[in-house]
Amino acid sequence: MWNLRRLSCLFVLLSCFSVTTQALNNATTKWLTLHGHAPLVIARGGFSGLLPDSSYDAYIMALETSLPNAIIWCDVQLTKDGVGICFPDLKLDNASDIDFYFKNKKSKYLVNGVPTQGWFSTDYNFKDLAPVTLKQGVYSRTSRFDGTQQSILTVQDVVNQVKPPGLWLNIQHDNFFGQHNLSMRSYIISLSRSVLINYISSPEVNFLRSILSRLNSRVTKLVFRFLGQNDVEPSTNQTYGSLLKNLTFIKTFASGILVPKSYIWPVDNSLYLQPYTSLVLDAHKEGLQIFASEFANDVPFAYNYSYDPTSEYLSFVDNGNFSVDGVLSDFPVTPSAAIDCFTHLDKNDKPREKLLIITSEGASGDYPGCTDLAYTKAASDGADVLDCPVQMTKDGIPFCLGSINLIDKTTIFRSQFTNIASTVPELNITNGVVTFNLTWDEINSLKPEITNAWLELRLYRNPKARNEGNFVSLADFLTYAKNASTVSGVMISIENAAYLANQGFGVTDAVREALRNAGYNNQTAKKVMIQSKDSSVLKEFKKNRYELVYRVADDISDIESSTISEIKSFASSVILTKNSVFPSESKFLVGKTNVMEKLHSSNLSVYVQRFNNEFVSQAWDFFSDSSVEINNYFVGAGIDGVITDFPRTAATYRRNRCLRYKVPPLYFSLVSPGVLLQFMSRQSLPPAETPSPILTESDVVEPPLPPVAKITPTARNESTANAAPTSPIGQSSVVAGVFTCCLTILLADLVIF
């Protein structure tokens, strides 16, 4: 467990031995870096993605969650009395509470020719900064670690207290300090006599030139840092874009370059990847190491990565064409795991563990859910079980859609059918168009709509494919899944069956007949799972040889023994929410329930939903990393399967080599719920929330489904008369080959590394 500050000596020794020996196993692989070694992980300000940048806690957490040779990054600023401090910005008010202690000491200076106001380190002696504490400088990140008396550290403090295995000093504003009669050159030269400095970077040519002859090049590597391509380098008065074309000149004073990641993998204005540049290969040809910067798990990056930070790192270190020599990250745990656990894997490698991957409407994180494209991508991404939430059309055709309300998943509000929207109290719909208001042909006149769960945060899913793909009937879905060699089964989800029966639609009968017609009743190659939150639905299928899955829709804190006995009378598996396993408060884990253990002890399989890649869907404890989250639910909690919008992420996780390590490395260890609370002041602790309820037997027991009402449907227009012939339960007897060309479309839309 990561229990920072409180790890026993024995645990530290064992873990360090584990990391050192196992991580080096992967290092024996030939890498496409300049010297053939594994890329370095550089922790910018420590673990600055979570804790205050350049704080003691951030540095310690970085070391305890990273590769054993991780490099600690310090942005060096000078105080009025020439003391070098580690602080992420020239302006101290950007990441500290200095404005509270020195309210009237705001200054205004020219920084690279731009008038800038704030509290600058050059206005204070180091002893003046004693009461000042560090805080989170990125407003989108949690501020609950502020106010914990994290003092500003000198470079010597970091060396003596943190004892990093490697030290990288970044000198961003030598020019500015010179204007204030402070010599960064003298400071660095003096420091190098007592401190081992592995790397020094700067975006200023003259500064690197000035220290070149005074440092041992075998000990300290100088790295020229590139800023924006249109920014002007003050020493040469050339743009960085112009200097990029003259790497031979850079080699005269530096052994490496540090560039924004977009220099290597450019993105267009729509945030999609463009073809990679030749920069890495060009730099290596000149004998220059090349490091990539601006990596953070909690900011949107290219849509091609589907919000999976591991996927992004792999495109820089393991793409088959080149590898950068290191990455600068706010979340060093992710590149550490990517480099040791996820590189040099083949898509066809067998899973290392038995974790069942069940889709949530196909690959609905990349394409509109329940479309041919979503299902095709899910199958190619490594999903085991494809799911189909069954809805019914007006002419009785069962099809796959994630909601009975067409407004949720289609473009119906931009169609001719907007005038039929209504309120359906029985389904908690205040304004919608239910699927059985339209015929199958009418539904196919609409377009699917991708689900953007965090639209208010401007986190969009694959905008180019927002309305791509075709709707899929249950018959087509079953045919495709049966013929997909990589798919091991299907999960049919049935909700609102009682309401539909009262409207004249027998959804359970329709599903049963569709499965029979598709040949699922006389085969064992493909698993069939029937899922519902209604016990009355599952009891309808007890005579069939299907896996019946009971979904507990709400968060629960515990479950009674009698409830488990009742569930076992009609189901063999259970679906839980994530919070029913690891409850959280304000997105911080506060414990672990024993619901999983109770269900397993009764021989009930447990699947957990829903896993998403967007960082806002995860507890802070998982470091905005979807692989860390999956690892804790699978290894830590012992779940049998995940239900996910992004099956590729889960499939990649399942193949990673760290799952087979006897002792997991620190960057692949389990989170201890509640550990992060130890880093907060009492005033910053999240407010206690009302515990989730206990699942009782009365929550599960339901009356049988009502008989299907005999209602003669009245056609709203003549389109129903032109619909395909239907069987007695309404299922189309014609199976359209909607999947025929979708693989071609899918491949055209994807950037494949």
PDB file of C-alpha atoms in Angstrom, residues 310-438:
ATOM      1  CA  THR A 310      -0.739   5.539 -20.562  1.00  0.00           C
ATOM      2  CA  SER A 311      -1.637   5.422 -24.246  1.00  0.00           C
ATOM      3  CA  GLU A 312      -0.165   8.887 -24.711  1.00  0.00           C
ATOM      4  CA  TYR A 313       3.125   8.004 -23.032  1.00  0.00           C
ATOM      5  CA  LEU A 314       3.435   4.851 -25.105  1.00  0.00           C
ATOM      6  CA  SER A 315       3.201   6.876 -28.300  1.00  0.00           C
ATOM      7  CA  PHE A 316       6.366   8.724 -27.209  1.00  0.00           C
ATOM      8  CA  VAL A 317       8.405   5.798 -25.902  1.00  0.00           C
ATOM      9  CA  ASP A 318       7.149   2.659 -27.663  1.00  0.00           C
ATOM     10  CA  ASN A 319       5.761   3.369 -31.114  1.00  0.00           C
ATOM     11  CA  GLY A 320       8.168   1.218 -33.111  1.00  0.00           C
ATOM     12  CA  ASN A 321       9.871   4.177 -34.789  1.00  0.00           C
ATOM     13  CA  PHE A 322      11.545   6.197 -32.050  1.00  0.00           C
ATOM     14  CA  SER A 323      11.618   6.838 -28.325  1.00  0.00           C
ATOM     15  CA  VAL A 324      12.254  10.067 -26.463  1.00  0.00           C
ATOM     16  CA  ASP A 325      14.966   9.851 -23.824  1.00  0.00           C
ATOM     17  CA  GLY A 326      12.698  11.014 -21.032  1.00  0.00           C
ATOM     18  CA  VAL A 327       9.377  12.596 -20.161  1.00  0.00           C
ATOM     19  CA  LEU A 328       8.645  15.504 -17.812  1.00  0.00           C
ATOM     20  CA  SER A 329       5.423  14.766 -15.960  1.00  0.00           C
ATOM     21  CA  ASP A 330       3.223  16.127 -13.171  1.00  0.00           C
ATOM     22  CA  PHE A 331       2.100  12.522 -12.517  1.00  0.00           C
ATOM     23  CA  PRO A 332       5.312  10.431 -12.487  1.00  0.00           C
ATOM     24  CA  VAL A 333       3.474   7.263 -11.435  1.00  0.00           C
ATOM     25  CA  THR A 334       1.927   6.944 -14.901  1.00  0.00           C
ATOM     26  CA  PRO A 335       5.050   7.104 -17.090  1.00  0.00           C
ATOM     27  CA  SER A 336       6.849   4.866 -14.576  1.00  0.00           C
ATOM     28  CA  ALA A 337       4.218   2.162 -15.005  1.00  0.00           C
ATOM     29  CA  ALA A 338       3.993   2.800 -18.746  1.00  0.00           C
ATOM     30  CA  ILE A 339       7.729   2.269 -19.216  1.00  0.00           C
ATOM     31  CA  ASP A 340       8.090  -0.802 -17.011  1.00  0.00           C
ATOM     32  CA  CYS A 341       4.689  -2.481 -17.280  1.00  0.00           C
ATOM     33  CA  PHE A 342       3.139  -1.544 -20.622  1.00  0.00           C
ATOM     34  CA  THR A 343       5.936  -1.187 -23.191  1.00  0.00           C
ATOM     35  CA  HIS A 344       6.889  -3.814 -25.748  1.00  0.00           C
ATOM     36  CA  LEU A 345       3.574  -5.607 -25.471  1.00  0.00           C
ATOM     37  CA  ASP A 346       1.885  -7.160 -28.466  1.00  0.00           C
ATOM     38  CA  LYS A 347      -1.822  -6.687 -28.974  1.00  0.00           C
ATOM     39  CA  ASN A 348      -2.119 -10.425 -29.450  1.00  0.00           C
ATOM     40  CA  ASP A 349      -0.375 -11.246 -26.158  1.00  0.00           C
ATOM     41  CA  LYS A 350      -2.533 -13.385 -23.944  1.00  0.00           C
ATOM     42  CA  PRO A 351      -4.052 -11.705 -20.880  1.00  0.00           C
ATOM     43  CA  ARG A 352      -1.941 -12.238 -17.765  1.00  0.00           C
ATOM     44  CA  GLU A 353      -4.982 -12.347 -15.495  1.00  0.00           C
ATOM     45  CA  LYS A 354      -8.624 -13.416 -15.775  1.00  0.00           C
ATOM     46  CA  LEU A 355     -10.379 -10.076 -15.675  1.00  0.00           C
ATOM     47  CA  LEU A 356     -13.593 -10.112 -17.695  1.00  0.00           C
ATOM     48  CA  ILE A 357     -14.013  -7.019 -19.854  1.00  0.00           C
ATOM     49  CA  ILE A 358     -17.658  -6.155 -20.491  1.00  0.00           C
ATOM     50  CA  THR A 359     -18.551  -3.185 -22.617  1.00  0.00           C
ATOM     51  CA  SER A 360     -20.909  -0.399 -21.745  1.00  0.00           C
ATOM     52  CA  GLU A 361     -22.740   0.126 -25.056  1.00  0.00           C
ATOM     53  CA  GLY A 362     -19.670  -1.043 -26.949  1.00  0.00           C
ATOM     54  CA  ALA A 363     -16.684   1.285 -27.097  1.00  0.00           C
ATOM     55  CA  SER A 364     -18.983   4.175 -26.221  1.00  0.00           C
ATOM     56  CA  GLY A 365     -16.069   6.348 -25.133  1.00  0.00           C
ATOM     57  CA  ASP A 366     -14.971   6.548 -28.760  1.00  0.00           C
ATOM     58  CA  TYR A 367     -18.196   6.254 -30.774  1.00  0.00           C
ATOM     59  CA  PRO A 368     -21.897   6.739 -30.141  1.00  0.00           C
ATOM     60  CA  GLY A 369     -22.985   3.883 -27.914  1.00  0.00           C
ATOM     61  CA  CYS A 370     -24.665   0.771 -29.313  1.00  0.00           C
ATOM     62  CA  THR A 371     -23.735   1.564 -32.902  1.00  0.00           C
ATOM     63  CA  ASP A 372     -22.002  -0.753 -35.324  1.00  0.00           C
ATOM     64  CA  LEU A 373     -18.818   1.325 -34.986  1.00  0.00           C
ATOM     65  CA  ALA A 374     -18.880   1.129 -31.191  1.00  0.00           C
ATOM     66  CA  TYR A 375     -19.284  -2.645 -31.243  1.00  0.00           C
ATOM     67  CA  THR A 376     -16.687  -3.203 -33.949  1.00  0.00           C
ATOM     68  CA  LYS A 377     -14.109  -1.107 -32.114  1.00  0.00           C
ATOM     69  CA  ALA A 378     -14.878  -2.827 -28.820  1.00  0.00           C
ATOM     70  CA  ALA A 379     -14.241  -6.212 -30.405  1.00  0.00           C
ATOM     71  CA  SER A 380     -10.981  -5.055 -32.001  1.00  0.00           C
ATOM     72  CA  ASP A 381      -9.905  -3.423 -28.726  1.00  0.00           C
ATOM     73  CA  GLY A 382     -10.090  -6.684 -26.809  1.00  0.00           C
ATOM     74  CA  ALA A 383     -13.500  -6.704 -25.128  1.00  0.00           C
ATOM     75  CA  ASP A 384     -14.677 -10.134 -23.976  1.00  0.00           C
ATOM     76  CA  VAL A 385     -18.399  -9.461 -23.702  1.00  0.00           C
ATOM     77  CA  LEU A 386     -20.419  -7.054 -25.830  1.00  0.00           C
ATOM     78  CA  ASP A 387     -23.514  -5.619 -24.211  1.00  0.00           C
ATOM     79  CA  CYS A 388     -26.859  -4.663 -25.688  1.00  0.00           C
ATOM     80  CA  PRO A 389     -29.348  -2.641 -23.609  1.00  0.00           C
ATOM     81  CA  VAL A 390     -32.575  -3.706 -25.293  1.00  0.00           C
ATOM     82  CA  GLN A 391     -35.257  -1.195 -26.228  1.00  0.00           C
ATOM     83  CA  MET A 392     -38.449  -1.739 -28.244  1.00  0.00           C
ATOM     84  CA  THR A 393     -39.699   0.141 -31.287  1.00  0.00           C
ATOM     85  CA  LYS A 394     -43.306   0.991 -32.074  1.00  0.00           C
ATOM     86  CA  ASP A 395     -43.471  -1.896 -34.536  1.00  0.00           C
ATOM     87  CA  GLY A 396     -42.106  -4.342 -31.983  1.00  0.00           C
ATOM     88  CA  ILE A 397     -38.471  -4.644 -33.058  1.00  0.00           C
ATOM     89  CA  PRO A 398     -35.950  -5.026 -30.237  1.00  0.00           C
ATOM     90  CA  PHE A 399     -32.749  -3.043 -30.737  1.00  0.00           C
ATOM     91  CA  CYS A 400     -29.728  -1.836 -28.776  1.00  0.00           C
ATOM     92  CA  LEU A 401     -29.721   1.623 -27.208  1.00  0.00           C
ATOM     93  CA  GLY A 402     -28.478   2.874 -23.861  1.00  0.00           C
ATOM     94  CA  SER A 403     -31.676   4.686 -22.945  1.00  0.00           C
ATOM     95  CA  ILE A 404     -35.392   4.280 -23.526  1.00  0.00           C
ATOM     96  CA  ASN A 405     -35.464   8.050 -24.046  1.00  0.00           C
ATOM     97  CA  LEU A 406     -34.316   8.843 -27.578  1.00  0.00           C
ATOM     98  CA  ILE A 407     -33.318  12.349 -26.515  1.00  0.00           C
ATOM     99  CA  ASP A 408     -30.449  10.890 -24.485  1.00  0.00           C
ATOM    100  CA  LYS A 409     -28.768   9.029 -27.320  1.00  0.00           C
ATOM    101  CA  THR A 410     -29.976  10.378 -30.677  1.00  0.00           C
ATOM    102  CA  THR A 411     -30.479  13.553 -32.681  1.00  0.00           C
ATOM    103  CA  ILE A 412     -34.257  13.423 -32.332  1.00  0.00           C
ATOM    104  CA  PHE A 413     -34.401  17.041 -31.134  1.00  0.00           C
ATOM    105  CA  ARG A 414     -33.013  18.014 -34.518  1.00  0.00           C
ATOM    106  CA  SER A 415     -35.621  15.995 -36.402  1.00  0.00           C
ATOM    107  CA  GLN A 416     -39.241  16.131 -37.495  1.00  0.00           C
ATOM    108  CA  PHE A 417     -40.276  14.222 -34.330  1.00  0.00           C
ATOM    109  CA  THR A 418     -39.660  16.960 -31.765  1.00  0.00           C
ATOM    110  CA  ASN A 419     -43.383  17.666 -31.477  1.00  0.00           C
ATOM    111  CA  ILE A 420     -44.118  14.295 -29.864  1.00  0.00           C
ATOM    112  CA  ALA A 421     -41.959  14.848 -26.784  1.00  0.00           C
ATOM    113  CA  SER A 422     -43.872  14.176 -23.590  1.00  0.00           C
ATOM    114  CA  THR A 423     -43.596  13.443 -19.878  1.00  0.00           C
ATOM    115  CA  VAL A 424     -43.508   9.843 -18.701  1.00  0.00           C
ATOM    116  CA  PRO A 425     -43.691   9.839 -14.884  1.00  0.00           C
ATOM    117  CA  GLU A 426     -43.369   6.048 -14.634  1.00  0.00           C
ATOM    118  CA  LEU A 427     -39.901   6.295 -16.224  1.00  0.00           C
ATOM    119  CA  ASN A 428     -38.897   9.571 -14.538  1.00  0.00           C
ATOM    120  CA  ILE A 429     -38.853  11.281 -17.925  1.00  0.00           C
ATOM    121  CA  THR A 430     -39.908  14.902 -17.795  1.00  0.00           C
ATOM    122  CA  ASN A 431     -39.334  15.675 -21.452  1.00  0.00           C
ATOM    123  CA  GLY A 432     -38.587  12.894 -23.859  1.00  0.00           C
ATOM    124  CA  VAL A 433     -39.501  10.625 -26.715  1.00  0.00           C
ATOM    125  CA  VAL A 434     -39.541   6.961 -25.764  1.00  0.00           C
ATOM    126  CA  THR A 435     -38.300   4.436 -28.288  1.00  0.00           C
ATOM    127  CA  PHE A 436     -41.686   2.780 -28.782  1.00  0.00           C
ATOM    128  CA  ASN A 437     -43.096   6.095 -30.020  1.00  0.00           C
ATOM    129  CA  LEU A 438     -41.253   5.495 -33.311  1.00  0.00           C
TER     130      LEU A 438
END
